[in-house]
Amino acid sequence: MGVISRRKVAAASIGMLAAAVLALTGCSSNSSTSGDTASGSSKHLTVWFPGNDPNESKYVEQTMVPKFERETGAKVDVTFVDYTNLSPKLNAAFAAGSAPDVFGHGAAAVADFVKNDRIEPLDSDVEKLSASDRKDLANALAGAKVDGKQYMIPLQMQGWLLMYNKKDFTEAGLDPNAPPTTWEAVKSDAEKLTKRDSSGKITRSGLLLQTEATGRQQSFATLIASAGGSQLNKKGTKATFDSAAGEKALQYFVSLYQGPDAVATNLGQDYLNEPTAQQPLVTGDAAMTIQTAQGASKIAAAYPNGDWGVVQPPKFAGQSEGYAFGGSGPGMMINKDSKNKTLAWKFIEFMIDPANYNGYIKTIGGVPNRSSALSTAYVKNSPVLGAWLKASSQWVPNPNVPNWVQARDTLDKYLEQALNKVVTPKQALKQAASEVDGILSANG
């Protein structure tokens, strides 16, 4: 289901406009950077959360929001919108003048909201937090800035790691306690873990990466960084993925799904968003998969008798270190046209207060946005989260530059063609770089 609402908001008119509005146009009215406008301030707040996790929506709607309402006397309308529909619905809502006061999104979208003058800078609000809070949140906050200014408050850190079934490793003659450290070794192990029927059809994938829309690009981001490459130059003005490192990464990616030594099937499957019981690791359809911390935590919690392992970010041979896609995760922003900015910030501040936040992050199984979480029972009691936090220094985020979402989707289109052998990896990256450079040139 695309949208889960706690209370009905003006979604019908927004939905009708979504098809007509294709871009975030910058037509915000000038508004104060702090406080509320005198004529429009109220005790009513609209908040859109990204995603459709039923555990998250239940906890937010039944625990966090009622507590916030009791403490502030406010009324809060909460809507959960899945990522596929989030940007179109926000575009339509901004065009209609009915965008929520507070809304969440991924870090990759922040620069475009800034470019189009949609969101409020939060530096003055962050500065009012205690020095210890600012230090504790520093790693998360750093990934949600544009041109040095804070625009989003991440609610979690994110990162992708390989998770595997130790039982499958043992059965394949592999040491379950010595996972591979290079991508070459990952492929070799995956070949041993792959099962085929008498016709040669794969019945159990040795390794699955994400190959659905957007996921393809994020898998590629992991591989190219581990091959010593990058997606854009440091200024974010030019594509750099059309390189030897990029070609090596994409050839490897394609080899997982194509050819006689393929180790994966179901190209295009969005398994990360499947229910826990349907995860390929759980069903036995895969022995090793890319996973998020939330997904891994849910698997470990739902199947405590399973013997699960986690691989620290592999590198390609010849590189000094491996990397994995990740960094600051989804967070909350304030609509620049909101009439309730003070109340909006209070809601965000309430969300990240440990008294409220600890229950929230435990519910969603996410990686905490505070460094001090290393000492919490939540992290200490979870070998999965410990592995993710250990790898946090090796996470590489997507570039946070204007038009990145369009550039990302363009790259993703060509990655899909390469994975389906419509074009070669070299052709895909060359054509994608040409188009992406044109997109980025619009940034000035």
PDB file of C-alpha atoms in Angstrom, residues 304-435:
ATOM      1  CA  PRO A 304      17.145 -16.217  16.429  1.00  0.00           C
ATOM      2  CA  ASN A 305      18.049 -19.861  15.853  1.00  0.00           C
ATOM      3  CA  GLY A 306      19.608 -19.009  12.519  1.00  0.00           C
ATOM      4  CA  ASP A 307      23.361 -18.650  12.259  1.00  0.00           C
ATOM      5  CA  TRP A 308      23.921 -15.356  10.474  1.00  0.00           C
ATOM      6  CA  GLY A 309      27.189 -13.728   9.483  1.00  0.00           C
ATOM      7  CA  VAL A 310      28.061 -10.239   8.251  1.00  0.00           C
ATOM      8  CA  VAL A 311      30.892  -9.326   5.882  1.00  0.00           C
ATOM      9  CA  GLN A 312      32.814  -6.102   6.450  1.00  0.00           C
ATOM     10  CA  PRO A 313      33.092  -4.034   3.215  1.00  0.00           C
ATOM     11  CA  PRO A 314      35.205  -6.011   0.736  1.00  0.00           C
ATOM     12  CA  LYS A 315      37.783  -4.335  -1.481  1.00  0.00           C
ATOM     13  CA  PHE A 316      38.882  -5.193  -4.981  1.00  0.00           C
ATOM     14  CA  ALA A 317      42.318  -6.744  -5.284  1.00  0.00           C
ATOM     15  CA  GLY A 318      44.992  -4.067  -5.320  1.00  0.00           C
ATOM     16  CA  GLN A 319      42.967  -1.564  -3.280  1.00  0.00           C
ATOM     17  CA  SER A 320      43.819  -0.654   0.305  1.00  0.00           C
ATOM     18  CA  GLU A 321      40.257  -0.611   1.626  1.00  0.00           C
ATOM     19  CA  GLY A 322      36.726  -1.591   0.725  1.00  0.00           C
ATOM     20  CA  TYR A 323      33.678   0.614   0.953  1.00  0.00           C
ATOM     21  CA  ALA A 324      29.920   0.273   1.101  1.00  0.00           C
ATOM     22  CA  PHE A 325      27.090   2.551   0.114  1.00  0.00           C
ATOM     23  CA  GLY A 326      25.846   4.424   3.170  1.00  0.00           C
ATOM     24  CA  GLY A 327      26.079   7.459   5.433  1.00  0.00           C
ATOM     25  CA  SER A 328      23.393   9.723   6.820  1.00  0.00           C
ATOM     26  CA  GLY A 329      20.040   8.067   6.396  1.00  0.00           C
ATOM     27  CA  PRO A 330      16.550   9.517   5.988  1.00  0.00           C
ATOM     28  CA  GLY A 331      15.770  12.553   8.060  1.00  0.00           C
ATOM     29  CA  MET A 332      13.342  15.388   8.646  1.00  0.00           C
ATOM     30  CA  MET A 333      13.169  18.823   7.019  1.00  0.00           C
ATOM     31  CA  ILE A 334      11.004  21.879   7.616  1.00  0.00           C
ATOM     32  CA  ASN A 335       8.936  23.385   4.815  1.00  0.00           C
ATOM     33  CA  LYS A 336      10.147  26.952   4.260  1.00  0.00           C
ATOM     34  CA  ASP A 337       6.542  28.098   3.822  1.00  0.00           C
ATOM     35  CA  SER A 338       5.325  26.478   7.030  1.00  0.00           C
ATOM     36  CA  LYS A 339       3.355  28.754   9.315  1.00  0.00           C
ATOM     37  CA  ASN A 340       4.428  26.639  12.266  1.00  0.00           C
ATOM     38  CA  LYS A 341       8.217  26.529  12.146  1.00  0.00           C
ATOM     39  CA  THR A 342       8.731  26.755  15.881  1.00  0.00           C
ATOM     40  CA  LEU A 343       6.367  23.848  16.480  1.00  0.00           C
ATOM     41  CA  ALA A 344       7.933  22.002  13.530  1.00  0.00           C
ATOM     42  CA  TRP A 345      11.385  22.237  15.100  1.00  0.00           C
ATOM     43  CA  LYS A 346       9.969  21.137  18.456  1.00  0.00           C
ATOM     44  CA  PHE A 347       8.700  17.996  16.739  1.00  0.00           C
ATOM     45  CA  ILE A 348      12.097  17.240  15.197  1.00  0.00           C
ATOM     46  CA  GLU A 349      13.850  17.979  18.498  1.00  0.00           C
ATOM     47  CA  PHE A 350      11.369  15.659  20.214  1.00  0.00           C
ATOM     48  CA  MET A 351      12.158  12.925  17.678  1.00  0.00           C
ATOM     49  CA  ILE A 352      15.912  13.007  18.357  1.00  0.00           C
ATOM     50  CA  ASP A 353      15.664  13.327  22.145  1.00  0.00           C
ATOM     51  CA  PRO A 354      17.084  10.049  23.534  1.00  0.00           C
ATOM     52  CA  ALA A 355      14.049   9.727  25.809  1.00  0.00           C
ATOM     53  CA  ASN A 356      11.917   9.305  22.682  1.00  0.00           C
ATOM     54  CA  TYR A 357      14.462   8.342  20.050  1.00  0.00           C
ATOM     55  CA  ASN A 358      15.830   5.187  21.676  1.00  0.00           C
ATOM     56  CA  GLY A 359      12.478   3.441  21.488  1.00  0.00           C
ATOM     57  CA  TYR A 360      11.968   4.629  17.923  1.00  0.00           C
ATOM     58  CA  ILE A 361      15.321   3.423  16.561  1.00  0.00           C
ATOM     59  CA  LYS A 362      14.957   0.091  18.349  1.00  0.00           C
ATOM     60  CA  THR A 363      11.518  -0.353  16.787  1.00  0.00           C
ATOM     61  CA  ILE A 364      12.744   0.227  13.245  1.00  0.00           C
ATOM     62  CA  GLY A 365      15.970  -1.739  13.793  1.00  0.00           C
ATOM     63  CA  GLY A 366      18.069   1.115  12.450  1.00  0.00           C
ATOM     64  CA  VAL A 367      21.606   2.315  13.057  1.00  0.00           C
ATOM     65  CA  PRO A 368      21.390   5.134  15.654  1.00  0.00           C
ATOM     66  CA  ASN A 369      22.261   8.707  14.684  1.00  0.00           C
ATOM     67  CA  ARG A 370      24.172   9.249  17.949  1.00  0.00           C
ATOM     68  CA  SER A 371      27.749   8.092  18.553  1.00  0.00           C
ATOM     69  CA  SER A 372      26.912   7.410  22.212  1.00  0.00           C
ATOM     70  CA  ALA A 373      24.613   4.600  21.048  1.00  0.00           C
ATOM     71  CA  LEU A 374      27.671   2.341  21.039  1.00  0.00           C
ATOM     72  CA  SER A 375      27.218   2.003  24.786  1.00  0.00           C
ATOM     73  CA  THR A 376      23.474   1.327  24.723  1.00  0.00           C
ATOM     74  CA  ALA A 377      22.060  -2.124  25.377  1.00  0.00           C
ATOM     75  CA  TYR A 378      20.314  -1.919  21.997  1.00  0.00           C
ATOM     76  CA  VAL A 379      23.632  -1.943  20.149  1.00  0.00           C
ATOM     77  CA  LYS A 380      25.613  -4.072  22.605  1.00  0.00           C
ATOM     78  CA  ASN A 381      23.023  -6.839  22.459  1.00  0.00           C
ATOM     79  CA  SER A 382      22.978  -6.890  18.668  1.00  0.00           C
ATOM     80  CA  PRO A 383      25.938  -8.410  16.830  1.00  0.00           C
ATOM     81  CA  VAL A 384      24.312  -7.181  13.633  1.00  0.00           C
ATOM     82  CA  LEU A 385      24.310  -3.525  14.663  1.00  0.00           C
ATOM     83  CA  GLY A 386      27.828  -3.882  16.031  1.00  0.00           C
ATOM     84  CA  ALA A 387      28.973  -4.958  12.566  1.00  0.00           C
ATOM     85  CA  TRP A 388      27.263  -1.985  10.950  1.00  0.00           C
ATOM     86  CA  LEU A 389      28.742   0.518  13.367  1.00  0.00           C
ATOM     87  CA  LYS A 390      32.171  -1.056  12.902  1.00  0.00           C
ATOM     88  CA  ALA A 391      31.846  -0.447   9.160  1.00  0.00           C
ATOM     89  CA  SER A 392      30.556   3.118   9.439  1.00  0.00           C
ATOM     90  CA  SER A 393      33.932   4.673   8.587  1.00  0.00           C
ATOM     91  CA  GLN A 394      33.830   2.806   5.269  1.00  0.00           C
ATOM     92  CA  TRP A 395      30.435   4.055   4.131  1.00  0.00           C
ATOM     93  CA  VAL A 396      30.321   6.268   1.051  1.00  0.00           C
ATOM     94  CA  PRO A 397      27.218   8.381   0.432  1.00  0.00           C
ATOM     95  CA  ASN A 398      25.809   9.585  -2.843  1.00  0.00           C
ATOM     96  CA  PRO A 399      26.852  13.129  -3.807  1.00  0.00           C
ATOM     97  CA  ASN A 400      24.683  15.770  -2.159  1.00  0.00           C
ATOM     98  CA  VAL A 401      24.476  18.191  -5.077  1.00  0.00           C
ATOM     99  CA  PRO A 402      21.554  19.756  -6.949  1.00  0.00           C
ATOM    100  CA  ASN A 403      20.058  17.599  -9.699  1.00  0.00           C
ATOM    101  CA  TRP A 404      21.676  14.488  -8.229  1.00  0.00           C
ATOM    102  CA  VAL A 405      18.387  12.569  -8.234  1.00  0.00           C
ATOM    103  CA  GLN A 406      18.028  13.171 -11.970  1.00  0.00           C
ATOM    104  CA  ALA A 407      21.690  12.301 -12.529  1.00  0.00           C
ATOM    105  CA  ARG A 408      21.327   9.165 -10.411  1.00  0.00           C
ATOM    106  CA  ASP A 409      18.262   8.016 -12.319  1.00  0.00           C
ATOM    107  CA  THR A 410      20.078   8.594 -15.608  1.00  0.00           C
ATOM    108  CA  LEU A 411      23.037   6.499 -14.484  1.00  0.00           C
ATOM    109  CA  ASP A 412      20.639   3.873 -13.180  1.00  0.00           C
ATOM    110  CA  LYS A 413      18.967   3.612 -16.600  1.00  0.00           C
ATOM    111  CA  TYR A 414      22.259   2.727 -18.249  1.00  0.00           C
ATOM    112  CA  LEU A 415      23.241   0.345 -15.472  1.00  0.00           C
ATOM    113  CA  GLU A 416      20.015  -1.527 -16.150  1.00  0.00           C
ATOM    114  CA  GLN A 417      20.897  -1.769 -19.847  1.00  0.00           C
ATOM    115  CA  ALA A 418      24.347  -3.143 -19.019  1.00  0.00           C
ATOM    116  CA  LEU A 419      22.950  -5.681 -16.542  1.00  0.00           C
ATOM    117  CA  ASN A 420      20.563  -6.892 -19.228  1.00  0.00           C
ATOM    118  CA  LYS A 421      23.371  -6.986 -21.831  1.00  0.00           C
ATOM    119  CA  VAL A 422      21.703  -4.407 -24.061  1.00  0.00           C
ATOM    120  CA  VAL A 423      24.993  -2.467 -24.051  1.00  0.00           C
ATOM    121  CA  THR A 424      28.473  -3.234 -22.757  1.00  0.00           C
ATOM    122  CA  PRO A 425      29.612  -1.804 -19.405  1.00  0.00           C
ATOM    123  CA  LYS A 426      31.976   0.539 -21.246  1.00  0.00           C
ATOM    124  CA  GLN A 427      29.192   1.825 -23.536  1.00  0.00           C
ATOM    125  CA  ALA A 428      26.788   2.220 -20.619  1.00  0.00           C
ATOM    126  CA  LEU A 429      29.184   4.330 -18.561  1.00  0.00           C
ATOM    127  CA  LYS A 430      30.255   6.479 -21.515  1.00  0.00           C
ATOM    128  CA  GLN A 431      26.685   7.277 -22.533  1.00  0.00           C
ATOM    129  CA  ALA A 432      25.587   7.834 -18.934  1.00  0.00           C
ATOM    130  CA  ALA A 433      28.520  10.203 -18.261  1.00  0.00           C
ATOM    131  CA  SER A 434      27.637  12.320 -21.281  1.00  0.00           C
ATOM    132  CA  GLU A 435      24.059  12.764 -20.109  1.00  0.00           C
TER     133      GLU A 435
END
